[in-house]
Amino acid sequence: MAISQAVLATVFGILGNIISFFVCLAPIPTFVRIYKRKSSEGYQSIPYVISLFSAMLWMYYAMIKKDAMMLITINSFAFVIQIVYISLYFFYAPKKEKTLTVKFVLFVDVLGFGAIFVLTYFLIHANKRVHVLGYICMVFALSVFVAPLGIIRKVIKTKSAEFMPFGLSFFLTLSAVMWFFYGLLLKDMNIALPNVLGFIFGVLQMILFLIYKKPGTKVLEPPGIKLQDISEHVVDVVRLSTMVCNSQMRTLVPQDSADMEATIDIDEKIRGDIEKIKDDKEAFLISKI
């Protein structure tokens, strides 16, 4: 018994929804960390603002097209979850980052999407609306899929795959495969074509991961001592030394010899702390076990 293209498209659409659902949940550990620390910790809101714009764009396209229900379901979920991410980020971000986030949301998600909506809905005839909007979605999707080039370049340059998690690359590649067949079965190249590029970059990332992955190391942590705490202490020491350097740059001539001696004592103490932390860290790492 032959299976119709519509049924196959629905099957691939459901599989694409399931995989993309878990991809959308990938940032949760980041936001759990932000919630626990009560700080945005230097993370940026740009990826979530762009993801929100992408979800809005594909939802609009699917509604105009009328036969791409699977795009509406996953992008509706993505729309909601990205708003949650942005809201959490905004709540815990410092004032400067909050201002930048508001600007990004207004410029990209409000003005950008608003301009596309007005252009396609009011200024373009209904017969051409789907095609024009489809081209816009395809160009945007292609530009998003090109984004991993930065990570790929960094991996090749550093000869280390630590910046590129294999699991995420695998699921993004699998997602691209599902959405490619979904678009192909619907005879919609606006959906299928960008995912060809997504599949190529996904496979390339996994190959680079296998080439540049480093042997795992086992870490022995005695009770009460954590390497994470040591690393954070190193960061604090570096921040302190930066503050001291800035202070020295602002004060070209010390007020008296006592100030100069105090500064020298601080620098020597910092260097001593750093050396001690390095020794402690080396004592707890056992490589290639």
PDB file of C-alpha atoms in Angstrom:
ATOM      1  CA  MET A   1       0.000   0.000   0.000  1.00  0.00           C
ATOM      2  CA  ALA A   2       1.525   3.278  -1.157  1.00  0.00           C
ATOM      3  CA  ILE A   3       1.786   6.106   1.337  1.00  0.00           C
ATOM      4  CA  SER A   4       0.729   9.497   0.024  1.00  0.00           C
ATOM      5  CA  GLN A   5       3.074  12.496   0.006  1.00  0.00           C
ATOM      6  CA  ALA A   6       0.758  14.341   2.393  1.00  0.00           C
ATOM      7  CA  VAL A   7       1.053  11.561   4.984  1.00  0.00           C
ATOM      8  CA  LEU A   8       4.831  11.405   4.624  1.00  0.00           C
ATOM      9  CA  ALA A   9       5.047  15.185   4.932  1.00  0.00           C
ATOM     10  CA  THR A  10       3.027  14.996   8.142  1.00  0.00           C
ATOM     11  CA  VAL A  11       5.306  12.258   9.522  1.00  0.00           C
ATOM     12  CA  PHE A  12       8.470  14.259   8.801  1.00  0.00           C
ATOM     13  CA  GLY A  13       6.783  17.372  10.161  1.00  0.00           C
ATOM     14  CA  ILE A  14       5.974  15.608  13.438  1.00  0.00           C
ATOM     15  CA  LEU A  15       9.529  14.262  13.717  1.00  0.00           C
ATOM     16  CA  GLY A  16      10.854  17.743  12.964  1.00  0.00           C
ATOM     17  CA  ASN A  17       8.609  19.169  15.685  1.00  0.00           C
ATOM     18  CA  ILE A  18       9.861  16.660  18.255  1.00  0.00           C
ATOM     19  CA  ILE A  19      13.552  17.243  17.517  1.00  0.00           C
ATOM     20  CA  SER A  20      13.175  21.033  17.263  1.00  0.00           C
ATOM     21  CA  PHE A  21      11.271  20.985  20.561  1.00  0.00           C
ATOM     22  CA  PHE A  22      14.328  19.621  22.371  1.00  0.00           C
ATOM     23  CA  VAL A  23      16.638  21.998  20.473  1.00  0.00           C
ATOM     24  CA  CYS A  24      14.499  24.906  21.731  1.00  0.00           C
ATOM     25  CA  LEU A  25      14.972  23.606  25.291  1.00  0.00           C
ATOM     26  CA  ALA A  26      18.778  23.459  24.941  1.00  0.00           C
ATOM     27  CA  PRO A  27      19.363  26.887  26.603  1.00  0.00           C
ATOM     28  CA  ILE A  28      17.547  25.841  29.804  1.00  0.00           C
ATOM     29  CA  PRO A  29      20.792  24.967  31.710  1.00  0.00           C
ATOM     30  CA  THR A  30      22.069  28.457  30.904  1.00  0.00           C
ATOM     31  CA  PHE A  31      18.986  30.092  32.380  1.00  0.00           C
ATOM     32  CA  VAL A  32      18.991  27.793  35.392  1.00  0.00           C
ATOM     33  CA  ARG A  33      22.517  29.051  36.043  1.00  0.00           C
ATOM     34  CA  ILE A  34      21.387  32.656  35.555  1.00  0.00           C
ATOM     35  CA  TYR A  35      18.499  32.112  37.978  1.00  0.00           C
ATOM     36  CA  LYS A  36      20.705  30.526  40.631  1.00  0.00           C
ATOM     37  CA  ARG A  37      23.387  33.204  40.347  1.00  0.00           C
ATOM     38  CA  LYS A  38      20.805  36.025  40.014  1.00  0.00           C
ATOM     39  CA  SER A  39      22.972  37.451  37.231  1.00  0.00           C
ATOM     40  CA  SER A  40      23.144  37.289  33.433  1.00  0.00           C
ATOM     41  CA  GLU A  41      26.897  36.540  33.873  1.00  0.00           C
ATOM     42  CA  GLY A  42      28.015  38.121  30.606  1.00  0.00           C
ATOM     43  CA  TYR A  43      25.600  36.179  28.358  1.00  0.00           C
ATOM     44  CA  GLN A  44      24.021  38.105  25.476  1.00  0.00           C
ATOM     45  CA  SER A  45      20.361  38.363  24.521  1.00  0.00           C
ATOM     46  CA  ILE A  46      20.978  38.629  20.756  1.00  0.00           C
ATOM     47  CA  PRO A  47      20.551  34.860  19.962  1.00  0.00           C
ATOM     48  CA  TYR A  48      17.156  34.784  21.680  1.00  0.00           C
ATOM     49  CA  VAL A  49      15.983  38.002  20.005  1.00  0.00           C
ATOM     50  CA  ILE A  50      16.961  36.578  16.596  1.00  0.00           C
ATOM     51  CA  SER A  51      15.268  33.242  17.420  1.00  0.00           C
ATOM     52  CA  LEU A  52      12.085  35.112  18.365  1.00  0.00           C
ATOM     53  CA  PHE A  53      12.180  36.988  15.040  1.00  0.00           C
ATOM     54  CA  SER A  54      12.695  33.707  13.151  1.00  0.00           C
ATOM     55  CA  ALA A  55       9.714  32.086  14.903  1.00  0.00           C
ATOM     56  CA  MET A  56       7.488  35.083  14.111  1.00  0.00           C
ATOM     57  CA  LEU A  57       8.585  35.086  10.466  1.00  0.00           C
ATOM     58  CA  TRP A  58       7.948  31.370   9.891  1.00  0.00           C
ATOM     59  CA  MET A  59       4.610  31.507  11.717  1.00  0.00           C
ATOM     60  CA  TYR A  60       3.504  34.340   9.434  1.00  0.00           C
ATOM     61  CA  TYR A  61       4.680  32.441   6.360  1.00  0.00           C
ATOM     62  CA  ALA A  62       2.895  29.239   7.421  1.00  0.00           C
ATOM     63  CA  MET A  63      -0.347  31.126   8.077  1.00  0.00           C
ATOM     64  CA  ILE A  64      -0.234  32.757   4.629  1.00  0.00           C
ATOM     65  CA  LYS A  65       0.686  29.471   2.941  1.00  0.00           C
ATOM     66  CA  LYS A  66      -2.142  27.636   4.787  1.00  0.00           C
ATOM     67  CA  ASP A  67      -0.829  24.082   4.247  1.00  0.00           C
ATOM     68  CA  ALA A  68       2.171  24.083   6.578  1.00  0.00           C
ATOM     69  CA  MET A  69       0.568  23.365   9.933  1.00  0.00           C
ATOM     70  CA  MET A  70       3.704  21.709  11.313  1.00  0.00           C
ATOM     71  CA  LEU A  71       5.588  24.984  10.953  1.00  0.00           C
ATOM     72  CA  ILE A  72       2.933  26.759  12.997  1.00  0.00           C
ATOM     73  CA  THR A  73       3.069  24.270  15.898  1.00  0.00           C
ATOM     74  CA  ILE A  74       6.819  24.297  16.473  1.00  0.00           C
ATOM     75  CA  ASN A  75       7.258  28.012  15.856  1.00  0.00           C
ATOM     76  CA  SER A  76       4.395  28.816  18.220  1.00  0.00           C
ATOM     77  CA  PHE A  77       6.274  26.923  20.923  1.00  0.00           C
ATOM     78  CA  ALA A  78       9.541  28.617  19.920  1.00  0.00           C
ATOM     79  CA  PHE A  79       7.798  32.005  20.075  1.00  0.00           C
ATOM     80  CA  VAL A  80       6.636  31.396  23.655  1.00  0.00           C
ATOM     81  CA  ILE A  81       9.900  29.887  24.928  1.00  0.00           C
ATOM     82  CA  GLN A  82      12.015  32.694  23.425  1.00  0.00           C
ATOM     83  CA  ILE A  83       9.839  35.286  25.172  1.00  0.00           C
ATOM     84  CA  VAL A  84      10.414  33.397  28.436  1.00  0.00           C
ATOM     85  CA  TYR A  85      14.182  33.350  27.828  1.00  0.00           C
ATOM     86  CA  ILE A  86      14.295  37.062  26.996  1.00  0.00           C
ATOM     87  CA  SER A  87      12.166  37.927  30.031  1.00  0.00           C
ATOM     88  CA  LEU A  88      14.422  35.957  32.395  1.00  0.00           C
ATOM     89  CA  TYR A  89      17.509  37.509  30.847  1.00  0.00           C
ATOM     90  CA  PHE A  90      16.037  41.003  31.142  1.00  0.00           C
ATOM     91  CA  PHE A  91      15.111  40.449  34.796  1.00  0.00           C
ATOM     92  CA  TYR A  92      18.634  39.442  35.867  1.00  0.00           C
ATOM     93  CA  ALA A  93      20.717  41.526  33.424  1.00  0.00           C
ATOM     94  CA  PRO A  94      22.500  44.726  34.495  1.00  0.00           C
ATOM     95  CA  LYS A  95      21.029  48.064  33.455  1.00  0.00           C
ATOM     96  CA  LYS A  96      23.243  48.454  30.365  1.00  0.00           C
ATOM     97  CA  GLU A  97      22.314  44.999  29.049  1.00  0.00           C
ATOM     98  CA  LYS A  98      18.630  45.633  29.745  1.00  0.00           C
ATOM     99  CA  THR A  99      18.783  48.773  27.620  1.00  0.00           C
ATOM    100  CA  LEU A 100      20.511  46.897  24.773  1.00  0.00           C
ATOM    101  CA  THR A 101      17.949  44.075  24.963  1.00  0.00           C
ATOM    102  CA  VAL A 102      15.041  46.518  24.707  1.00  0.00           C
ATOM    103  CA  LYS A 103      16.713  48.176  21.695  1.00  0.00           C
ATOM    104  CA  PHE A 104      17.285  44.818  19.996  1.00  0.00           C
ATOM    105  CA  VAL A 105      13.695  43.692  20.573  1.00  0.00           C
ATOM    106  CA  LEU A 106      12.270  46.984  19.286  1.00  0.00           C
ATOM    107  CA  PHE A 107      14.567  47.133  16.256  1.00  0.00           C
ATOM    108  CA  VAL A 108      14.424  43.462  15.186  1.00  0.00           C
ATOM    109  CA  ASP A 109      11.183  41.962  16.506  1.00  0.00           C
ATOM    110  CA  VAL A 110       8.957  45.038  16.346  1.00  0.00           C
ATOM    111  CA  LEU A 111      10.274  47.320  13.592  1.00  0.00           C
ATOM    112  CA  GLY A 112      11.881  44.584  11.487  1.00  0.00           C
ATOM    113  CA  PHE A 113       8.942  42.201  11.543  1.00  0.00           C
ATOM    114  CA  GLY A 114       6.484  45.110  11.304  1.00  0.00           C
ATOM    115  CA  ALA A 115       8.150  46.377   8.138  1.00  0.00           C
ATOM    116  CA  ILE A 116       8.030  42.906   6.554  1.00  0.00           C
ATOM    117  CA  PHE A 117       4.372  42.491   7.529  1.00  0.00           C
ATOM    118  CA  VAL A 118       3.329  45.875   6.094  1.00  0.00           C
ATOM    119  CA  LEU A 119       5.361  45.300   2.924  1.00  0.00           C
ATOM    120  CA  THR A 120       4.001  41.824   2.203  1.00  0.00           C
ATOM    121  CA  TYR A 121       0.424  42.165   3.460  1.00  0.00           C
ATOM    122  CA  PHE A 122      -0.569  45.646   2.282  1.00  0.00           C
ATOM    123  CA  LEU A 123       1.777  46.495  -0.601  1.00  0.00           C
ATOM    124  CA  ILE A 124       2.024  43.147  -2.416  1.00  0.00           C
ATOM    125  CA  HIS A 125      -0.802  41.395  -4.226  1.00  0.00           C
ATOM    126  CA  ALA A 126      -2.168  38.261  -2.565  1.00  0.00           C
ATOM    127  CA  ASN A 127      -1.056  36.046  -5.469  1.00  0.00           C
ATOM    128  CA  LYS A 128       2.597  37.051  -4.992  1.00  0.00           C
ATOM    129  CA  ARG A 129       2.555  37.396  -1.210  1.00  0.00           C
ATOM    130  CA  VAL A 130       3.508  33.794  -0.419  1.00  0.00           C
ATOM    131  CA  HIS A 131       6.402  33.800  -2.893  1.00  0.00           C
ATOM    132  CA  VAL A 132       7.868  37.100  -1.667  1.00  0.00           C
ATOM    133  CA  LEU A 133       7.502  36.108   1.978  1.00  0.00           C
ATOM    134  CA  GLY A 134       8.982  32.694   1.187  1.00  0.00           C
ATOM    135  CA  TYR A 135      12.070  34.311  -0.347  1.00  0.00           C
ATOM    136  CA  ILE A 136      12.466  36.520   2.726  1.00  0.00           C
ATOM    137  CA  CYS A 137      12.217  33.504   5.045  1.00  0.00           C
ATOM    138  CA  MET A 138      14.674  31.524   2.907  1.00  0.00           C
ATOM    139  CA  VAL A 139      17.273  34.318   2.844  1.00  0.00           C
ATOM    140  CA  PHE A 140      16.970  34.799   6.604  1.00  0.00           C
ATOM    141  CA  ALA A 141      17.228  31.039   7.249  1.00  0.00           C
ATOM    142  CA  LEU A 142      20.314  30.794   5.028  1.00  0.00           C
ATOM    143  CA  SER A 143      21.977  33.657   6.907  1.00  0.00           C
ATOM    144  CA  VAL A 144      21.215  31.932  10.218  1.00  0.00           C
ATOM    145  CA  PHE A 145      22.668  28.629   9.001  1.00  0.00           C
ATOM    146  CA  VAL A 146      25.870  30.444   7.955  1.00  0.00           C
ATOM    147  CA  ALA A 147      26.364  31.524  11.591  1.00  0.00           C
ATOM    148  CA  PRO A 148      28.220  28.271  12.543  1.00  0.00           C
ATOM    149  CA  LEU A 149      31.085  29.349  10.263  1.00  0.00           C
ATOM    150  CA  GLY A 150      32.416  31.402  13.167  1.00  0.00           C
ATOM    151  CA  ILE A 151      32.508  28.353  15.450  1.00  0.00           C
ATOM    152  CA  ILE A 152      34.001  26.172  12.702  1.00  0.00           C
ATOM    153  CA  ARG A 153      36.759  28.738  12.123  1.00  0.00           C
ATOM    154  CA  LYS A 154      37.456  28.906  15.854  1.00  0.00           C
ATOM    155  CA  VAL A 155      37.687  25.108  16.134  1.00  0.00           C
ATOM    156  CA  ILE A 156      40.139  24.882  13.211  1.00  0.00           C
ATOM    157  CA  LYS A 157      42.210  27.799  14.488  1.00  0.00           C
ATOM    158  CA  THR A 158      42.466  26.520  18.077  1.00  0.00           C
ATOM    159  CA  LYS A 159      42.483  22.828  17.069  1.00  0.00           C
ATOM    160  CA  SER A 160      40.032  22.218  19.902  1.00  0.00           C
ATOM    161  CA  ALA A 161      36.364  21.153  19.778  1.00  0.00           C
ATOM    162  CA  GLU A 162      35.537  22.337  23.296  1.00  0.00           C
ATOM    163  CA  PHE A 163      33.528  25.264  21.873  1.00  0.00           C
ATOM    164  CA  MET A 164      31.264  22.979  19.821  1.00  0.00           C
ATOM    165  CA  PRO A 165      29.116  20.435  21.710  1.00  0.00           C
ATOM    166  CA  PHE A 166      28.628  17.289  19.640  1.00  0.00           C
ATOM    167  CA  GLY A 167      25.108  16.590  20.928  1.00  0.00           C
ATOM    168  CA  LEU A 168      23.716  19.942  19.825  1.00  0.00           C
ATOM    169  CA  SER A 169      25.393  19.666  16.406  1.00  0.00           C
ATOM    170  CA  PHE A 170      23.908  16.186  15.972  1.00  0.00           C
ATOM    171  CA  PHE A 171      20.347  17.210  16.798  1.00  0.00           C
ATOM    172  CA  LEU A 172      20.546  20.341  14.649  1.00  0.00           C
ATOM    173  CA  THR A 173      21.704  18.172  11.743  1.00  0.00           C
ATOM    174  CA  LEU A 174      18.906  15.680  12.352  1.00  0.00           C
ATOM    175  CA  SER A 175      16.405  18.527  12.538  1.00  0.00           C
ATOM    176  CA  ALA A 176      17.658  19.889   9.202  1.00  0.00           C
ATOM    177  CA  VAL A 177      17.103  16.464   7.610  1.00  0.00           C
ATOM    178  CA  MET A 178      13.499  16.254   8.855  1.00  0.00           C
ATOM    179  CA  TRP A 179      12.589  19.754   7.725  1.00  0.00           C
ATOM    180  CA  PHE A 180      14.290  19.232   4.363  1.00  0.00           C
ATOM    181  CA  PHE A 181      12.085  16.223   3.589  1.00  0.00           C
ATOM    182  CA  TYR A 182       9.056  18.054   4.967  1.00  0.00           C
ATOM    183  CA  GLY A 183       9.652  20.949   2.548  1.00  0.00           C
ATOM    184  CA  LEU A 184      10.537  18.593  -0.304  1.00  0.00           C
ATOM    185  CA  LEU A 185       7.322  16.588   0.109  1.00  0.00           C
ATOM    186  CA  LEU A 186       5.321  19.817   0.227  1.00  0.00           C
ATOM    187  CA  LYS A 187       7.252  20.947  -2.881  1.00  0.00           C
ATOM    188  CA  ASP A 188       8.283  24.064  -0.988  1.00  0.00           C
ATOM    189  CA  MET A 189      11.915  24.965  -1.716  1.00  0.00           C
ATOM    190  CA  ASN A 190      11.716  27.891   0.713  1.00  0.00           C
ATOM    191  CA  ILE A 191      11.614  25.309   3.514  1.00  0.00           C
ATOM    192  CA  ALA A 192      13.782  22.607   1.955  1.00  0.00           C
ATOM    193  CA  LEU A 193      16.701  24.611   0.514  1.00  0.00           C
ATOM    194  CA  PRO A 194      17.980  26.310   3.716  1.00  0.00           C
ATOM    195  CA  ASN A 195      18.042  22.954   5.464  1.00  0.00           C
ATOM    196  CA  VAL A 196      20.450  21.569   2.852  1.00  0.00           C
ATOM    197  CA  LEU A 197      22.946  24.152   4.070  1.00  0.00           C
ATOM    198  CA  GLY A 198      22.031  23.333   7.664  1.00  0.00           C
ATOM    199  CA  PHE A 199      22.723  19.641   7.043  1.00  0.00           C
ATOM    200  CA  ILE A 200      26.108  20.369   5.392  1.00  0.00           C
ATOM    201  CA  PHE A 201      27.276  22.613   8.237  1.00  0.00           C
ATOM    202  CA  GLY A 202      25.968  20.154  10.830  1.00  0.00           C
ATOM    203  CA  VAL A 203      27.898  17.240   9.325  1.00  0.00           C
ATOM    204  CA  LEU A 204      30.997  19.426   9.031  1.00  0.00           C
ATOM    205  CA  GLN A 205      30.766  20.354  12.721  1.00  0.00           C
ATOM    206  CA  MET A 206      30.497  16.705  13.766  1.00  0.00           C
ATOM    207  CA  ILE A 207      33.485  15.749  11.591  1.00  0.00           C
ATOM    208  CA  LEU A 208      35.555  18.562  13.093  1.00  0.00           C
ATOM    209  CA  PHE A 209      34.504  17.457  16.562  1.00  0.00           C
ATOM    210  CA  LEU A 210      35.780  13.922  15.903  1.00  0.00           C
ATOM    211  CA  ILE A 211      39.041  15.288  14.436  1.00  0.00           C
ATOM    212  CA  TYR A 212      39.825  17.842  17.147  1.00  0.00           C
ATOM    213  CA  LYS A 213      38.280  16.297  20.233  1.00  0.00           C
ATOM    214  CA  LYS A 214      40.755  15.871  23.071  1.00  0.00           C
ATOM    215  CA  PRO A 215      41.073  12.763  25.280  1.00  0.00           C
ATOM    216  CA  GLY A 216      38.917  13.042  28.368  1.00  0.00           C
ATOM    217  CA  THR A 217      40.446  13.810  31.739  1.00  0.00           C
ATOM    218  CA  LYS A 218      39.257  12.550  35.059  1.00  0.00           C
ATOM    219  CA  VAL A 219      39.218  15.010  37.868  1.00  0.00           C
ATOM    220  CA  LEU A 220      39.699  14.001  41.470  1.00  0.00           C
ATOM    221  CA  GLU A 221      38.121  16.448  43.907  1.00  0.00           C
ATOM    222  CA  PRO A 222      38.757  15.956  47.603  1.00  0.00           C
ATOM    223  CA  PRO A 223      35.831  16.709  49.938  1.00  0.00           C
ATOM    224  CA  GLY A 224      35.227  20.406  50.380  1.00  0.00           C
ATOM    225  CA  ILE A 225      37.396  21.463  47.407  1.00  0.00           C
ATOM    226  CA  LYS A 226      35.953  22.027  43.926  1.00  0.00           C
ATOM    227  CA  LEU A 227      37.891  22.920  40.816  1.00  0.00           C
ATOM    228  CA  GLN A 228      35.064  25.232  39.828  1.00  0.00           C
ATOM    229  CA  ASP A 229      35.667  27.218  43.006  1.00  0.00           C
ATOM    230  CA  ILE A 230      39.389  27.376  42.185  1.00  0.00           C
ATOM    231  CA  SER A 231      38.640  28.624  38.679  1.00  0.00           C
ATOM    232  CA  GLU A 232      36.294  31.260  40.048  1.00  0.00           C
ATOM    233  CA  HIS A 233      38.980  32.314  42.509  1.00  0.00           C
ATOM    234  CA  VAL A 234      41.402  32.732  39.595  1.00  0.00           C
ATOM    235  CA  VAL A 235      38.848  34.972  37.877  1.00  0.00           C
ATOM    236  CA  ASP A 236      38.477  37.026  41.052  1.00  0.00           C
ATOM    237  CA  VAL A 237      42.258  37.412  41.316  1.00  0.00           C
ATOM    238  CA  VAL A 238      42.466  38.543  37.680  1.00  0.00           C
ATOM    239  CA  ARG A 239      39.681  41.061  38.283  1.00  0.00           C
ATOM    240  CA  LEU A 240      41.444  42.332  41.369  1.00  0.00           C
ATOM    241  CA  SER A 241      44.742  42.731  39.492  1.00  0.00           C
ATOM    242  CA  THR A 242      42.882  44.630  36.754  1.00  0.00           C
ATOM    243  CA  MET A 243      41.414  46.971  39.355  1.00  0.00           C
ATOM    244  CA  VAL A 244      44.882  47.543  40.808  1.00  0.00           C
ATOM    245  CA  CYS A 245      46.325  48.268  37.340  1.00  0.00           C
ATOM    246  CA  ASN A 246      43.512  50.724  36.587  1.00  0.00           C
ATOM    247  CA  SER A 247      44.109  52.391  39.908  1.00  0.00           C
ATOM    248  CA  GLN A 248      47.806  52.721  39.109  1.00  0.00           C
ATOM    249  CA  MET A 249      47.036  54.193  35.687  1.00  0.00           C
ATOM    250  CA  ARG A 250      44.777  56.808  37.218  1.00  0.00           C
ATOM    251  CA  THR A 251      47.385  57.733  39.851  1.00  0.00           C
ATOM    252  CA  LEU A 252      50.570  58.599  38.008  1.00  0.00           C
ATOM    253  CA  VAL A 253      52.496  59.694  41.118  1.00  0.00           C
ATOM    254  CA  PRO A 254      51.839  57.959  44.497  1.00  0.00           C
ATOM    255  CA  GLN A 255      51.169  60.279  47.386  1.00  0.00           C
ATOM    256  CA  ASP A 256      54.025  58.830  49.429  1.00  0.00           C
ATOM    257  CA  SER A 257      56.356  55.853  49.664  1.00  0.00           C
ATOM    258  CA  ALA A 258      53.917  54.003  51.942  1.00  0.00           C
ATOM    259  CA  ASP A 259      51.319  53.910  49.098  1.00  0.00           C
ATOM    260  CA  MET A 260      53.938  52.550  46.695  1.00  0.00           C
ATOM    261  CA  GLU A 261      55.010  49.844  49.130  1.00  0.00           C
ATOM    262  CA  ALA A 262      51.386  48.887  49.739  1.00  0.00           C
ATOM    263  CA  THR A 263      50.836  48.551  45.972  1.00  0.00           C
ATOM    264  CA  ILE A 264      53.939  46.373  45.596  1.00  0.00           C
ATOM    265  CA  ASP A 265      52.772  44.182  48.494  1.00  0.00           C
ATOM    266  CA  ILE A 266      49.373  43.714  46.807  1.00  0.00           C
ATOM    267  CA  ASP A 267      50.993  42.750  43.483  1.00  0.00           C
ATOM    268  CA  GLU A 268      53.290  40.246  45.193  1.00  0.00           C
ATOM    269  CA  LYS A 269      50.363  38.746  47.099  1.00  0.00           C
ATOM    270  CA  ILE A 270      48.350  38.382  43.869  1.00  0.00           C
ATOM    271  CA  ARG A 271      51.243  36.651  42.103  1.00  0.00           C
ATOM    272  CA  GLY A 272      51.672  34.365  45.084  1.00  0.00           C
ATOM    273  CA  ASP A 273      47.952  33.512  45.084  1.00  0.00           C
ATOM    274  CA  ILE A 274      47.990  32.732  41.360  1.00  0.00           C
ATOM    275  CA  GLU A 275      51.011  30.437  41.681  1.00  0.00           C
ATOM    276  CA  LYS A 276      49.436  28.654  44.641  1.00  0.00           C
ATOM    277  CA  ILE A 277      46.155  28.154  42.744  1.00  0.00           C
ATOM    278  CA  LYS A 278      48.021  26.741  39.730  1.00  0.00           C
ATOM    279  CA  ASP A 279      49.856  24.281  41.968  1.00  0.00           C
ATOM    280  CA  ASP A 280      46.583  23.226  43.654  1.00  0.00           C
ATOM    281  CA  LYS A 281      44.840  22.777  40.317  1.00  0.00           C
ATOM    282  CA  GLU A 282      47.656  20.652  38.868  1.00  0.00           C
ATOM    283  CA  ALA A 283      47.569  18.466  41.948  1.00  0.00           C
ATOM    284  CA  PHE A 284      43.918  17.491  41.317  1.00  0.00           C
ATOM    285  CA  LEU A 285      44.084  16.777  37.541  1.00  0.00           C
ATOM    286  CA  ILE A 286      45.041  13.317  36.255  1.00  0.00           C
ATOM    287  CA  SER A 287      45.203  13.217  32.488  1.00  0.00           C
ATOM    288  CA  LYS A 288      44.508  10.261  30.161  1.00  0.00           C
ATOM    289  CA  ILE A 289      43.293   7.722  32.691  1.00  0.00           C
TER     290      ILE A 289
END
